[in-house]
mmCIF file of C-alpha atoms in Angstrom:
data_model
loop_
_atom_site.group_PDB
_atom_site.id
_atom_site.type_symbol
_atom_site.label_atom_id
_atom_site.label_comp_id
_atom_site.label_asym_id
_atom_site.label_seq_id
_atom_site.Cartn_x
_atom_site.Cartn_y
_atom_site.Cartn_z
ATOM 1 C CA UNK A 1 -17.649 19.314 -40.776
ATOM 2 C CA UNK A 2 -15.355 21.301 -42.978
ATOM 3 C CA UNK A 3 -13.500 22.807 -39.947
ATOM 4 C CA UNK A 4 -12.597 25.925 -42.478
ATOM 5 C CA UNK A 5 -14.855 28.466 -40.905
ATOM 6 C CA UNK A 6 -13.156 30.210 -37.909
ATOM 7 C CA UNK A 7 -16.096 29.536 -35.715
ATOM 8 C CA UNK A 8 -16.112 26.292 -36.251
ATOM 9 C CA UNK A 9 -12.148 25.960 -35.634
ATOM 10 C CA UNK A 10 -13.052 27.784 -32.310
ATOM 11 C CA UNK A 11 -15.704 25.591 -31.297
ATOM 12 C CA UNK A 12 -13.237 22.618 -31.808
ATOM 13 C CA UNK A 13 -10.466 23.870 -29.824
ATOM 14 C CA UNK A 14 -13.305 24.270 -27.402
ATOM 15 C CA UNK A 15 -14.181 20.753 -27.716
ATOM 16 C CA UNK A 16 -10.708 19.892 -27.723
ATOM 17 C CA UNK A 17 -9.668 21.540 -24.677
ATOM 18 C CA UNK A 18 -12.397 19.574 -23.117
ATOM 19 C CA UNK A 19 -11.324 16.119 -24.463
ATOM 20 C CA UNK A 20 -9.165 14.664 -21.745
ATOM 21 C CA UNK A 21 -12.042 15.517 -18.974
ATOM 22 C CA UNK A 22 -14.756 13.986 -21.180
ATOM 23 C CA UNK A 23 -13.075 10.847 -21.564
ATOM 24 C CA UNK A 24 -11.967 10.873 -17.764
ATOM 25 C CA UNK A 25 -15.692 11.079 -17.570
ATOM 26 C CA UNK A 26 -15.083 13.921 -15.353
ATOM 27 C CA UNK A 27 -16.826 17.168 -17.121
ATOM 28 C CA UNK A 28 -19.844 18.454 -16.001
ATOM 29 C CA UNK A 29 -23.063 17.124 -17.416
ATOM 30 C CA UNK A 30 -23.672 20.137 -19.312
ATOM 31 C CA UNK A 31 -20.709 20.496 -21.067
ATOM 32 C CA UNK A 32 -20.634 16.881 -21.855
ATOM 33 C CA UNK A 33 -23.051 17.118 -23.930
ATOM 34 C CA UNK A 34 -22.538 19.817 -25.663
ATOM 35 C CA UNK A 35 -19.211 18.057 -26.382
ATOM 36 C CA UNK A 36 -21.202 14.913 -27.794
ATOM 37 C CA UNK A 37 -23.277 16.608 -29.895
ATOM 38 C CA UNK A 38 -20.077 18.075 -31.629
ATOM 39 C CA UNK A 39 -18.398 14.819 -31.982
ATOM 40 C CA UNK A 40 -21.555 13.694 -33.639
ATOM 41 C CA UNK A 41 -20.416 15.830 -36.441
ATOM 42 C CA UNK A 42 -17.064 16.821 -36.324
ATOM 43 C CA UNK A 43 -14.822 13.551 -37.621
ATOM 44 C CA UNK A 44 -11.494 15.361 -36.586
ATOM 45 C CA UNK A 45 -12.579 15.573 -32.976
ATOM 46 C CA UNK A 46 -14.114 12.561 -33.152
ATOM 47 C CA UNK A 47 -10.639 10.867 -33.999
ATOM 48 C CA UNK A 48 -9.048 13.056 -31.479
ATOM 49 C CA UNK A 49 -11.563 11.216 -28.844
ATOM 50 C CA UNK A 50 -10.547 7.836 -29.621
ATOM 51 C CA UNK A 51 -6.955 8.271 -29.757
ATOM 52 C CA UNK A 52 -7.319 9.657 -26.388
ATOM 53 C CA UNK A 53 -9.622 6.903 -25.581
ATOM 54 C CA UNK A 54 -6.574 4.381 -26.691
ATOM 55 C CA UNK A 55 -4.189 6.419 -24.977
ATOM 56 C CA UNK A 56 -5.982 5.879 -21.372
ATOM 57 C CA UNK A 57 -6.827 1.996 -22.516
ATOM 58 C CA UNK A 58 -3.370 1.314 -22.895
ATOM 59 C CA UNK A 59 -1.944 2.951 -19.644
ATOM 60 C CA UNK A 60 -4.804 1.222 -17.741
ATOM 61 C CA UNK A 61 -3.732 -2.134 -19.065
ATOM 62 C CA UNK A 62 -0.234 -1.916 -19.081
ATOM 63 C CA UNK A 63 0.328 -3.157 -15.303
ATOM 64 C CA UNK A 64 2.420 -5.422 -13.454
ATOM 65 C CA UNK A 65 1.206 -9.335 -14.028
ATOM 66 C CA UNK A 66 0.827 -11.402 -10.759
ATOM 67 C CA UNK A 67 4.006 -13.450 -11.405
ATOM 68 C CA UNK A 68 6.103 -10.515 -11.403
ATOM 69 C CA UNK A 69 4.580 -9.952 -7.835
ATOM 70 C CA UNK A 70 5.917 -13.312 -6.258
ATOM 71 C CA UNK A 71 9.635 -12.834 -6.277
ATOM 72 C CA UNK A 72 8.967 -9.765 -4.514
ATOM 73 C CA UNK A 73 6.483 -11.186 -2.310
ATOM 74 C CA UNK A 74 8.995 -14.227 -1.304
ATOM 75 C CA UNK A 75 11.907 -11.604 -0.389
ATOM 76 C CA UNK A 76 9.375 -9.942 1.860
ATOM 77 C CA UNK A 77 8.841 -13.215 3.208
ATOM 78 C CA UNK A 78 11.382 -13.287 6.449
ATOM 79 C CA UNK A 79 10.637 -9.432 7.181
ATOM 80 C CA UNK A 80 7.321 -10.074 7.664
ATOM 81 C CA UNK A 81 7.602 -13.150 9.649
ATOM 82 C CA UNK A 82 9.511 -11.588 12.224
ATOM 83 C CA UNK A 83 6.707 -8.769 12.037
ATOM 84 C CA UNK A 84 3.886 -11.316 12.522
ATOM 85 C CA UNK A 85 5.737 -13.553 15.338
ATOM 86 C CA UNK A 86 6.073 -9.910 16.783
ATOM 87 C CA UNK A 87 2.776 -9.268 16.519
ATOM 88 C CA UNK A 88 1.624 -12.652 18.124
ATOM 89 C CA UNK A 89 3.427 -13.042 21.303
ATOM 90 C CA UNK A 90 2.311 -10.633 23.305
ATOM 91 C CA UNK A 91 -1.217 -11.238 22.687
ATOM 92 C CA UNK A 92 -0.409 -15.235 23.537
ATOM 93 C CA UNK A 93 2.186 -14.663 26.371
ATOM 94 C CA UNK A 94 -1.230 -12.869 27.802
ATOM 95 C CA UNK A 95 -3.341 -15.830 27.097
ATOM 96 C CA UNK A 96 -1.860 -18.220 28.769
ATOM 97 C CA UNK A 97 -0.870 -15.804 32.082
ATOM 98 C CA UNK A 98 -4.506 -15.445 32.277
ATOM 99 C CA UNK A 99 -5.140 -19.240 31.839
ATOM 100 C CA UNK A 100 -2.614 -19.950 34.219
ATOM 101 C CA UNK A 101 -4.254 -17.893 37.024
ATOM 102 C CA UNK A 102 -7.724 -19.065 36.446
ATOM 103 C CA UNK A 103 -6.163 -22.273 36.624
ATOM 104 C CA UNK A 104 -4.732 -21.201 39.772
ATOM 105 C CA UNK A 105 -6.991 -19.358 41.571
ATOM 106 C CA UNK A 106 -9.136 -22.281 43.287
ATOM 107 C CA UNK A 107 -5.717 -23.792 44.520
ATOM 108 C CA UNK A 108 -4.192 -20.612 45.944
ATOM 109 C CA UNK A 109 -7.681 -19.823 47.926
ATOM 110 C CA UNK A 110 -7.923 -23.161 49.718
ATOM 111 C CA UNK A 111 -4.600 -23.053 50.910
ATOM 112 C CA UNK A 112 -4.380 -22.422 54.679
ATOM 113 C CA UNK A 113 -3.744 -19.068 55.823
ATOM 114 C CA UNK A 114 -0.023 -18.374 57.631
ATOM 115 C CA UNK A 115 -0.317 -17.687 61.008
ATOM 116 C CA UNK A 116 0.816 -14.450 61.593
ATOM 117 C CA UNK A 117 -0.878 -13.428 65.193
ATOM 118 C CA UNK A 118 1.200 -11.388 67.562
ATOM 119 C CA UNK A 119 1.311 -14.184 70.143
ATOM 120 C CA UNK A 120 2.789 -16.976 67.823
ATOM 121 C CA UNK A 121 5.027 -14.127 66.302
ATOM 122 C CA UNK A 122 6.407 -13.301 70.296
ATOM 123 C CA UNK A 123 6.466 -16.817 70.877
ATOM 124 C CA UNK A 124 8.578 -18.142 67.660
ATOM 125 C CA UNK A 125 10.744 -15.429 68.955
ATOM 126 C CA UNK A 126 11.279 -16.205 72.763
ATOM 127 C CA UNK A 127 12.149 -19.750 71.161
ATOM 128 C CA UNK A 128 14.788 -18.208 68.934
ATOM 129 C CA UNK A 129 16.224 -15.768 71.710
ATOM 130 C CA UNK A 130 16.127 -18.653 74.342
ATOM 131 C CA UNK A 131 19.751 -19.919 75.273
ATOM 132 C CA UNK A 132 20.591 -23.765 74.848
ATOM 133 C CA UNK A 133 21.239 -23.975 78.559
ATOM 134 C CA UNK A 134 17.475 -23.403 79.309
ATOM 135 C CA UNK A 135 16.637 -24.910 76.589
ATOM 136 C CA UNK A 136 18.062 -28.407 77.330
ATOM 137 C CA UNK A 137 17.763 -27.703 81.371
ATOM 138 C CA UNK A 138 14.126 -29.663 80.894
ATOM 139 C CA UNK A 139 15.631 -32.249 79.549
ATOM 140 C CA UNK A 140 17.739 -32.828 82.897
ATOM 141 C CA UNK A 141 14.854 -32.362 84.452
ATOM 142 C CA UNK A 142 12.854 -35.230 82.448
ATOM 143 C CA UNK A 143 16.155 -37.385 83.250
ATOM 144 C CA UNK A 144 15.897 -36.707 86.823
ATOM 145 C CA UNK A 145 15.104 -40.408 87.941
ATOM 146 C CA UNK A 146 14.095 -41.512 91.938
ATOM 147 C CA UNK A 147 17.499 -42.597 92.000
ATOM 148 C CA UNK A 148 19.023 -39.560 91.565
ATOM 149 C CA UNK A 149 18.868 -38.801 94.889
ATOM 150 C CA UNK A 150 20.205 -42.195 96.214
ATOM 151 C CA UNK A 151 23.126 -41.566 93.892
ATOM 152 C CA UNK A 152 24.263 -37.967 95.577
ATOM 153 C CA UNK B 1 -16.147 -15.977 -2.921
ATOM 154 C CA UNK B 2 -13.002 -14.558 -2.144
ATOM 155 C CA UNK B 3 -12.680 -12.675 0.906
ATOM 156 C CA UNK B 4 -13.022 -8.830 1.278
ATOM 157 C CA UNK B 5 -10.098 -6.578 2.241
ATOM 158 C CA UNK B 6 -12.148 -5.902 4.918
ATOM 159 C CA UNK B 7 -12.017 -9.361 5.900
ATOM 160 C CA UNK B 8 -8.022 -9.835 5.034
ATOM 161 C CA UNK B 9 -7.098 -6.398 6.631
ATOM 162 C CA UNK B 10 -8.660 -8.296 10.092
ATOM 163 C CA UNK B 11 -7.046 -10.758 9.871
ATOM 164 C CA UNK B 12 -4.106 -9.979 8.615
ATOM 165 C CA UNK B 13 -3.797 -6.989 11.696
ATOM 166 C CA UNK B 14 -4.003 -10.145 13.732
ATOM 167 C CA UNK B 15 -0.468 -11.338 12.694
ATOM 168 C CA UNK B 16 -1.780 -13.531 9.344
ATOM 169 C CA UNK B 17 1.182 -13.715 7.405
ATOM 170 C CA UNK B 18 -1.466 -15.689 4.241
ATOM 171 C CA UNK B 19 -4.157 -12.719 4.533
ATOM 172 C CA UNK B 20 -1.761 -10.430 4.284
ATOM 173 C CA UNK B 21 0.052 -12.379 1.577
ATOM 174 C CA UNK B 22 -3.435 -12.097 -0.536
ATOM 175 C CA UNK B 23 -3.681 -8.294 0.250
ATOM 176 C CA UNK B 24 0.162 -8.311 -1.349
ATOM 177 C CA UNK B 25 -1.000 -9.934 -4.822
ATOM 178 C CA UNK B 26 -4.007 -8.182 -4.917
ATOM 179 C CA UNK B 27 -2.804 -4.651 -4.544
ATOM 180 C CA UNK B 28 0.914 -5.405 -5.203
ATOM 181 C CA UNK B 29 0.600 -4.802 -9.004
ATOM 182 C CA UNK B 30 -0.554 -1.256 -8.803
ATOM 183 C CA UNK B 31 1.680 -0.285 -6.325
ATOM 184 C CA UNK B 32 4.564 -1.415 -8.469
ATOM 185 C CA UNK B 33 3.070 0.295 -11.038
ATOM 186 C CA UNK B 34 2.607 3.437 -8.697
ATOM 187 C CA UNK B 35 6.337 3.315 -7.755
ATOM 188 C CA UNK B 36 7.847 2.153 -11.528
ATOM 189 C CA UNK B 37 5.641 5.388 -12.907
ATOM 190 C CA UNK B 38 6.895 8.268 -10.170
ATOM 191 C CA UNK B 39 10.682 6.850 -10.102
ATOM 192 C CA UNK B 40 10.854 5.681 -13.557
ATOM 193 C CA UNK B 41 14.185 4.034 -14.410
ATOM 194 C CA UNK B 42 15.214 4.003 -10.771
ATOM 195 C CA UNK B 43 16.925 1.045 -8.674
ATOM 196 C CA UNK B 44 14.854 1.654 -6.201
ATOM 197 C CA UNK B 45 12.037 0.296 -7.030
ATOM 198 C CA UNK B 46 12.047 -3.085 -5.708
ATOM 199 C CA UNK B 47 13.484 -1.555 -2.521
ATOM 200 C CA UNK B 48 10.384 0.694 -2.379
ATOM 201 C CA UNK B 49 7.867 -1.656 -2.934
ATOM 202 C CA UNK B 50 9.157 -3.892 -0.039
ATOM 203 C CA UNK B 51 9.226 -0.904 1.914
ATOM 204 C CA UNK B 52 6.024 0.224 1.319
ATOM 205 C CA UNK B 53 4.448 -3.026 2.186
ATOM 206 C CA UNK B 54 6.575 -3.838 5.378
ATOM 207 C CA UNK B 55 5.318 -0.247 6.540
ATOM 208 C CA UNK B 56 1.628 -1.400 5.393
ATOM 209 C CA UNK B 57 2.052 -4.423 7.090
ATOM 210 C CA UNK B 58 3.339 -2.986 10.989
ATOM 211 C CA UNK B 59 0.362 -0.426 10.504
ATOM 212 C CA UNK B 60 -2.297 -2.197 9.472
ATOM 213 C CA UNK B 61 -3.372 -2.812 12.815
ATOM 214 C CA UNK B 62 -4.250 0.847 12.780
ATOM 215 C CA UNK B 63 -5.997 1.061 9.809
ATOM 216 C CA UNK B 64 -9.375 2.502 10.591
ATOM 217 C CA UNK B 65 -11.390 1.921 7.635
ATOM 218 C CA UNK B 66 -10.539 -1.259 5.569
ATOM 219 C CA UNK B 67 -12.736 -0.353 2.570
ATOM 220 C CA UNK B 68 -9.799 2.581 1.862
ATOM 221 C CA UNK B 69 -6.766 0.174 2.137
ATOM 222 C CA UNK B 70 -5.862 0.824 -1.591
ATOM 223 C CA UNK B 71 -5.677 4.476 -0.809
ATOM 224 C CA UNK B 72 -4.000 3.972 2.096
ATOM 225 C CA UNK B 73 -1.023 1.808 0.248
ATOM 226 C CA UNK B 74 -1.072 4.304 -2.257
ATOM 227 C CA UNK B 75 -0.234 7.144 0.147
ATOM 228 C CA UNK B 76 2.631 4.583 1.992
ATOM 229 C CA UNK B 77 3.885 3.958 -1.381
ATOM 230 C CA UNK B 78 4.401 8.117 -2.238
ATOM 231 C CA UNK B 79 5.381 9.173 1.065
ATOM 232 C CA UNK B 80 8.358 6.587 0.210
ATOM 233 C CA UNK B 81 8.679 8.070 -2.933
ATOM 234 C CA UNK B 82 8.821 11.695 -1.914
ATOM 235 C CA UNK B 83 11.563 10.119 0.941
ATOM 236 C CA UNK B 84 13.747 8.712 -1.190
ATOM 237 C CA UNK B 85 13.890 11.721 -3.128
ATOM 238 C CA UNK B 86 14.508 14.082 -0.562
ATOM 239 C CA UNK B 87 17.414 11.056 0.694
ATOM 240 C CA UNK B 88 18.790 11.757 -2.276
ATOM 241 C CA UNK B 89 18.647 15.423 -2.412
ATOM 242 C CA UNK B 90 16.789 15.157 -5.648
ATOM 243 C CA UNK B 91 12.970 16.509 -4.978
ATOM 244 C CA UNK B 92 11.826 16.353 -8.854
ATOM 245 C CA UNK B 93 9.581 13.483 -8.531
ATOM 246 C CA UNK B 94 6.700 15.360 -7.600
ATOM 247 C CA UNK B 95 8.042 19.214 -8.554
ATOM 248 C CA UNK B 96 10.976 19.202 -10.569
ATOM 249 C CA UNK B 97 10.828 19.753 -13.950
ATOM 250 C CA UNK B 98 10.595 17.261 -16.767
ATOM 251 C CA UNK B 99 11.633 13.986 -16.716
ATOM 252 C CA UNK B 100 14.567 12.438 -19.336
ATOM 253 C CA UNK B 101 13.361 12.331 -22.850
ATOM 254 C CA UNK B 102 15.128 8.552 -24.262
ATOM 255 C CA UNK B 103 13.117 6.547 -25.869
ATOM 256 C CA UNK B 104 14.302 3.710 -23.902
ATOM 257 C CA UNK B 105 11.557 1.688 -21.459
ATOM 258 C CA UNK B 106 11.213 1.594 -17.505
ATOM 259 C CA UNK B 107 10.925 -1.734 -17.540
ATOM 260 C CA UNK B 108 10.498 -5.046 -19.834
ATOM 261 C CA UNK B 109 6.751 -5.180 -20.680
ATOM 262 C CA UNK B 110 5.690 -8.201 -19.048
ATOM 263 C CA UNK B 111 6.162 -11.590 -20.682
ATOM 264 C CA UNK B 112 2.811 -12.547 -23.091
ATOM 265 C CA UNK B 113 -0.021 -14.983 -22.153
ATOM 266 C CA UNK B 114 0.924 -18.499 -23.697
ATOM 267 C CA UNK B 115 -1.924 -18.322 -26.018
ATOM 268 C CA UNK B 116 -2.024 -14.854 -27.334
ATOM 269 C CA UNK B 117 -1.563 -14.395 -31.304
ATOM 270 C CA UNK B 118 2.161 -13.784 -31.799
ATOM 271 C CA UNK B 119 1.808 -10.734 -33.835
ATOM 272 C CA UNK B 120 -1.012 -9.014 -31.997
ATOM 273 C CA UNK B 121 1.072 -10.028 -28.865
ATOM 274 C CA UNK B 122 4.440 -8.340 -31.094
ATOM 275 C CA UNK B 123 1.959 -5.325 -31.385
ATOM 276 C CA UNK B 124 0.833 -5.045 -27.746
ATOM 277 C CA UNK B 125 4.580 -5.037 -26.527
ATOM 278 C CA UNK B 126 5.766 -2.240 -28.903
ATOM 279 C CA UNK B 127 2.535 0.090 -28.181
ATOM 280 C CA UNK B 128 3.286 -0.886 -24.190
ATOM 281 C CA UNK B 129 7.240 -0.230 -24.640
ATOM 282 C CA UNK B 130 6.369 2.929 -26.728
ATOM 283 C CA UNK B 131 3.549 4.243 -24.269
ATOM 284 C CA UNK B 132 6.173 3.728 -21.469
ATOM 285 C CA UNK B 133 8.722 5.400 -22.762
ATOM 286 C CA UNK B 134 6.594 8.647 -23.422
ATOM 287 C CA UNK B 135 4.983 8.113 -19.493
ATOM 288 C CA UNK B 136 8.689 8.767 -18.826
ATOM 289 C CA UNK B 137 8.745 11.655 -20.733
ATOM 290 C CA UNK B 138 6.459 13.401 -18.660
ATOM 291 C CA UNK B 139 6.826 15.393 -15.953
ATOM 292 C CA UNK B 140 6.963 13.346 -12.515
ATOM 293 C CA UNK B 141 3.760 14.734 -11.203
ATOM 294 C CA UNK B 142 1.814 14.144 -14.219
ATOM 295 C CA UNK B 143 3.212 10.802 -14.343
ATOM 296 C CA UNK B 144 2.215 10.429 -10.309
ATOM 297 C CA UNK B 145 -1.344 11.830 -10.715
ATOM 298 C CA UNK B 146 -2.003 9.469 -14.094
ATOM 299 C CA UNK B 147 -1.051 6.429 -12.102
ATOM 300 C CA UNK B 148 -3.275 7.496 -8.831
ATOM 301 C CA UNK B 149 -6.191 8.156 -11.109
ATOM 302 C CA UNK B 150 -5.770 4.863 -14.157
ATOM 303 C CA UNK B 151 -4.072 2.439 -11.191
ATOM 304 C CA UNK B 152 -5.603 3.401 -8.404
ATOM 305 C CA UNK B 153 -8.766 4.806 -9.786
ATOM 306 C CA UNK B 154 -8.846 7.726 -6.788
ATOM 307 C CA UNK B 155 -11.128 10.780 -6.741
ATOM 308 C CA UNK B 156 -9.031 14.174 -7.557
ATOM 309 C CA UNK B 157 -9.851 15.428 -3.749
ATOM 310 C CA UNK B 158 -7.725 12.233 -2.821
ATOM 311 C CA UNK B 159 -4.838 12.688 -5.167
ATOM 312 C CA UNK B 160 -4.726 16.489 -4.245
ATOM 313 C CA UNK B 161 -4.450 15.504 -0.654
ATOM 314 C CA UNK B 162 -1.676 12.662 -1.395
ATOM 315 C CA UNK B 163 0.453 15.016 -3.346
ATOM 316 C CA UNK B 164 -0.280 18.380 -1.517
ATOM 317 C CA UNK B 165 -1.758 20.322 -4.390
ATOM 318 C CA UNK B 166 -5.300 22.122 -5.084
ATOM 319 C CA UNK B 167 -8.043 19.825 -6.568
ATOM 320 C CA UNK B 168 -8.046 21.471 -10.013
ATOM 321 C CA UNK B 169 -4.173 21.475 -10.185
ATOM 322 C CA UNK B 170 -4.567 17.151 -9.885
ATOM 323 C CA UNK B 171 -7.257 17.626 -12.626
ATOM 324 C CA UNK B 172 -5.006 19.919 -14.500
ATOM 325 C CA UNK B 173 -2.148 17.182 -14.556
ATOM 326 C CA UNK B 174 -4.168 14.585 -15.626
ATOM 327 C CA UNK B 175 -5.640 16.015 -18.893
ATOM 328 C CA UNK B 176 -2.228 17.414 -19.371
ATOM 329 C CA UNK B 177 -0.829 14.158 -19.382
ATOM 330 C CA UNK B 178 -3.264 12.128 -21.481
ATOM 331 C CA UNK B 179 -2.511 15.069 -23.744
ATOM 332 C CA UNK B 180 0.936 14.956 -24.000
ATOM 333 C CA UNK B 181 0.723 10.790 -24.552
ATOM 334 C CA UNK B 182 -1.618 11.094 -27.204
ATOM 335 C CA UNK B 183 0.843 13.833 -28.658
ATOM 336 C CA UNK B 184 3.562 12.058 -28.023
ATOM 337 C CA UNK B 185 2.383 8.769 -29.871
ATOM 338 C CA UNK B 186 0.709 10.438 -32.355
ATOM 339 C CA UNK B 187 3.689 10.012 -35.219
ATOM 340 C CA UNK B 188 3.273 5.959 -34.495
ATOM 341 C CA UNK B 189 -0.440 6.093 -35.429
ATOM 342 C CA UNK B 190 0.365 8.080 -38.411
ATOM 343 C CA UNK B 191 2.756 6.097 -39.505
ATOM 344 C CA UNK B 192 -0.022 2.964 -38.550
ATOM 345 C CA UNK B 193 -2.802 4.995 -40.848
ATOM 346 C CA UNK B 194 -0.286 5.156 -43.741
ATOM 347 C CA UNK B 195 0.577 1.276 -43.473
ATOM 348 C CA UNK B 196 -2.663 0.537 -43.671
ATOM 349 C CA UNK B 197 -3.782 3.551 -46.482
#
């Protein structure tokens, strides 16, 4: 293509305009192939296409390698320890409560029950409230021998 | 086979610091490309990154569907972005207007494969350092919308959402960037046609 004619300048500015979405491979199917029947003829455009081309091939390419990843990775190291211990405990503090009361649970239901009736409660009481007088007068009592009387 | 994300993002929500170490290398390059292409020459980088990842890392156990993790880090990693921006009372990553215009690089292109050709390997790092350097000509939210779309490889309706524009204003930005690079390397290709003329 010459490129002289105005109409065909216009239809490459067209085309040209269009460029960046046809090799983002994001123009409708229509227009993209309108577009690729021009570049079929038109060498300017066609050169305009790959340098775009090279342009996306080298930004796409140019990225960070994996050892330039690692020192950064190993100062994120402690951080993200801490996060991770965080993360755990709870979850295992739960774990073993739980165990531990399974564990438990046959133990605590065999032991015997504490007597709590109102009569033992009145009775542990009258014991507590009961002076030491009457308390050891039985005793004196038990100690009262059939000789007692011989000795009065 | 190596395992999914899927797979690593379960475990790793579990409190697997080596799952989530694999998610880290497998993603980690694009993020730091992500973060090197919005900030450009920027300090902060590193910082970000770490950031970014920690923040992945305590939410990940809220991550709802696995399959979209790389969107999901993407979004971490320009919410951080947009943060440290706004911390430093300088919004332009995303809005402002263009960025400097040195020809100097963001970074060191990346040391060459021990058995690449030395001059094809001489060749790759000027066209990278070159390429770089006109990335960093452009303005931040072209540079943010051609890393979310050549990094991350994310629909438009995505990168609209991330950055809070319209669908056709992402679309817009791209071509306008891989416009402006191929204008802006265009005198090292002539120069390249002459050489070999």
């Amino acid at each position: 293509m010459s490129g002289s004619a105005p109409k065909e300048r216009s239809l490459c500015a067209a085309v040209e305009a269009r460029l960046p979405a046809f090799v983002d491979r994001s123009l409708p199917s229509g227009e993209r192939e309108l577009v690729e029947c021009h570049l079929e003829e038109c060498d300017r455009c066609a050169r305009a296409r790959e340098e775009l081309l090279a342009v996306v091939r080298t930004v796409a390419e140019d990225r960070p390698s994996a050892e330039e990843i690692e020192p950064l990775l190993f100062r994120l190291g402690p951080a993200l320890d801490t996060l991770a211990a965080g993360r755990r405990t709870p979850r295992r503090v739960f774990f073993a409560a739980a165990a531990a009361l399974l564990l438990a649970l046959p133990v605590l239901t065999k032991l015997p029950k504490p007597d709590t009736s109102l009569e033992r409660l009145v009775s542990v009481g009258r014991l507590i409230e009961r002076p030491i007088s009457r308390t050891v007068a039985p005793l004196r009592d038990l100690g009262a021998s059939p000789l007692a009387g011989a000795e009065r | 086979m190596e395992p999914s994300d899927r797979e690593l993002v379960e475990q790793a929500a579990r409190g697997d610091r080596p799952a989530f170490d694999a998610l880290v290398r497998r993603h980690g390059p694009a993020v730091l490309n992500l973060l090197r292409r919005a900030l450009g020459r920027d300090d902060a980088v590193n910082d970000l990154f770490q950031d970014t990842f920690l923040r992945a890392f305590r939410a990940i156990d809220r991550l709802k569907e696995p399959e979209r993790l790389r969107s999901w880090l993407a979004t971490i990693a320009m919410n951080r972005v947009r943060r440290h921006f706004e911390r430093a009372r300088n919004p332009r990553v995303l809005y402002g207007p263009t960025g400097g215009g040195e020809d100097e690089t963001l970074v060191e292109p990346s040391d060459p494969p021990g058995d690449a050709d030395p001059a094809e390997e001489a060749e790759r790092r000027e066209r990278t350092a070159l390429l770089r350097a006109a990335i960093e000509r452009l303005p931040p939210r072209q540079r943010a919308v051609l890393s979310l779309r050549l990094d991350f490889e994310l629909p438009y309706r995505e990168i609209a959402e991330m950055l809070e524009i319209t669908e056709e204003n992402a679309r817009a930005c791209h071509y306008q960037a891989l416009r402006s690079l191929r204008r802006l390397l265009a005198p090292r290709r002539a120069a390249k046609r002459e050489d070999r003329g």
